[in-house]
Amino acid sequence: MTSDDPHSPKTTGRRHRNAATRALAASLALTATALGVAGCDSAAAGTLKGSRLELPVGGGTAVIDTDSLAVTARTGDGRRMVLSEAADGGLGKPGPVTRTADGARWSYPAKGLSVTAGAERGRLRIRLRADRDGSVGWPVTGTDRAASAVQLPRGEGLDIPVRDAWWNSAAEKGGLAGSTVDVGGELSLPLWGYSMGGGAGGSGARHGVSYLTPTDIGTSLRFASTGGRLRATATHAFDAGEGTRDYEVTFALTDGNPVAPAADYRSYLSQHGRLDSLRRKIRRNPATAKLLGAFHAYVWGDARTAAGVEKLKGLGVDRMWLGYDSGPGPMNAAAVRAAKKAGYLVGPYDTFANGQDPKSADSPTSVWPGRVYPDFCVRKADGSAQTGFGGRGCYLSSRAFEKAEPGRHYLADRTRSMVANGADSYFLDVDATGELFRDHGAGHEMTKAKDREMRLARMRRLSKNLVLGSESAQAWANEVLAFDHGSGTPVADGLWQLERDRERWGGYFPEKAPTAFFKPVRLPAELAKAMYDPKYRVPLYETALHGSLVNVERWELSYEKLPDQQTTRALLAMLYNTPLNHVLDGPTLTRNGPRLAALQKYFSPLHRAAGTERMTSFRWLTGDRTVQRTVFGDGALTVTANFGSRAQAGLPGGCVDARLRTDRAPRRLCPASLGG
């Protein structure tokens, strides 16, 4: 739940196997292209010809113009690609270029910038360091005439044809033109990418490029429509106070598959020791295994009682994650015991991010002992408190908590009281999002990077004994989380405006079934298109992190909340091997329980088999993108979804076929036939 809610928890078997093998081989080729070939680094120093620095990278050669930071590439098949135009606004006359073991270094004195460039594990890596505050607009991407689609990790991920008229519209009309995205704060992965050539939207593209920005804090991505084509320029702010004087971008040549940038990033995380796995998390805490096959639901009223849990179990639901808010009447010990007996995980909603005056606080999670409020408030440069979400209280400093924790145990005491009923899971709102703060408060000063470090520290402690989840988890949190709620949703700005309209969206009453969660809503056409049109959706997040954590949609967007999108969302969930989320009270459990049980019964064996596997392939099977296929692991699971209205290759529209490695025939689900 969001912290502005005072009461919320925030054909034959052989043919099939051959097809899966081909898909897997294509995926592995994609990864090899993205990462380079063994031995590539042996010639990593490259050559320097005047201002042209040539470096070998996976799939070809990268060429950097040291005068301007323009970057091009020659692919193995002789194709020339523009990876970046010259830096926006110019950099001034460069200093002399000095060769290094893996590339070269030089400077731009007028900008106070020193540059190192080299080849690393098949990627081109360029690092900029500033000796003064300022900014640079670079790389300037999407300018190659062959650029056909841009990949953007908004939530689960989007693949947008660069000539799509709607996406070329202004941001206020739902498009991207003129908009700026905070890479460190608003994207689920610190990357973007382009496909080159192919048909409309990059279908059949043979080349592409992945851009990774490890220094995501202080980096933004600005979109412009030039000649009816989307371009993206990154801007990095060098700020000593924020600790952002270093800026790094890596470039990788890909085969143009829309999820190639995410495959590149997964490999990057693994190579740098920053990718954990659900298998390891299960070994550390066996209860984590109960996430496999589970749908997620927040429960209210009678649904959070022992009788409600037993009713859910009686419907045939074998796995669930059940969450509840911290308001009056949380799940009691009897209900928690019933949930555990049923094989479910159960846990409270909590947040460490908000503090309010105990005399007027509107949520128990905002009440802290002693002088946590106001002493732990994040302070702006002028000394004023950083107002909390929704204008309530203040945001609390993660560093203030970390400094106090060894002696005062505020967080440990809070957690202990929240799980005294025997809960074995925990949902900690906000901590894993990109919402980070610079704190000027005396004694607990911190940069955004330090804020991230402190949040990771406390989440790591929680994850030792509890199955931990958080909100809209960014990739840096994969090592400490078992699940997240929110990164599955490509949120468009119009959603927040709609949610603020209490008459249309609903509010926080009645207490046992708040309309904000239970009232069905029909999304405006443009918003539905931006968020749920399957022709734009691609599983970037799952390609990067499937098998590391379980990714779910936002909590306030339960399956029941958006009736017009139910079939699409069910197909996406099965295609991506991710759970659906629900909201339940007594009446909705009676009314919607049988459908939930049917969906979960289909999903459970698929997720148990593939939830710990990586997503190894994604592709479109039709030119209009309505039929899509994914493969997990070494063919452990293959899923084909038809988002269209007509049958394709025997698969009806609005249906999905899934096949485990051991299956003789596909398992079919047509969600609309389930009613509701």
Tab-separated table of N, CA and C in Angstrom, residues 130-134 237-246 438 447:
chain	number	residue	atom	x	y	z
A	130	ALA	N	34.305	14.321	-12.822
A	130	ALA	CA	34.299	15.778	-12.850
A	130	ALA	C	35.051	16.353	-11.657
A	131	ASP	N	35.762	17.441	-11.874
A	131	ASP	CA	36.423	18.112	-10.761
A	131	ASP	C	35.626	19.318	-10.263
A	132	ARG	N	34.440	19.488	-10.812
A	132	ARG	CA	33.560	20.588	-10.408
A	132	ARG	C	32.114	20.169	-10.634
A	133	ASP	N	31.227	20.873	-9.998
A	133	ASP	CA	29.807	20.590	-10.213
A	133	ASP	C	29.399	21.032	-11.616
A	134	GLY	N	28.471	20.332	-12.191
A	134	GLY	CA	28.004	20.631	-13.539
A	134	GLY	C	27.201	19.465	-14.071
A	237	ALA	N	24.163	14.703	-13.620
A	237	ALA	CA	24.499	15.872	-12.810
A	237	ALA	C	25.683	15.536	-11.913
A	238	PHE	N	26.779	16.228	-12.103
A	238	PHE	CA	27.947	16.067	-11.236
A	238	PHE	C	27.777	16.996	-10.034
A	239	ASP	N	27.705	16.426	-8.864
A	239	ASP	CA	27.430	17.207	-7.661
A	239	ASP	C	28.224	16.626	-6.507
A	240	ALA	N	29.201	17.392	-6.003
A	240	ALA	CA	30.042	16.887	-4.926
A	240	ALA	C	29.231	16.563	-3.689
A	241	GLY	N	28.280	17.433	-3.344
A	241	GLY	CA	27.458	17.202	-2.163
A	241	GLY	C	26.629	15.949	-2.257
A	242	GLU	N	26.209	15.615	-3.454
A	242	GLU	CA	25.407	14.419	-3.668
A	242	GLU	C	26.276	13.197	-3.906
A	243	GLY	N	27.604	13.401	-4.042
A	243	GLY	CA	28.497	12.280	-4.295
A	243	GLY	C	28.357	11.708	-5.677
A	244	THR	N	28.042	12.547	-6.666
A	244	THR	CA	27.778	12.071	-8.033
A	244	THR	C	28.779	12.636	-9.033
A	245	ARG	N	30.022	12.836	-8.600
A	245	ARG	CA	31.043	13.371	-9.498
A	245	ARG	C	31.556	12.331	-10.501
A	246	ASP	N	31.166	11.061	-10.330
A	246	ASP	CA	31.550	9.992	-11.266
A	246	ASP	C	30.342	9.538	-12.073
A	438	ARG	N	18.617	13.122	0.052
A	438	ARG	CA	19.767	13.810	0.618
A	438	ARG	C	19.299	14.406	1.941
A	447	THR	N	23.951	11.290	1.739
A	447	THR	CA	23.628	11.439	0.324
A	447	THR	C	22.586	10.394	-0.049
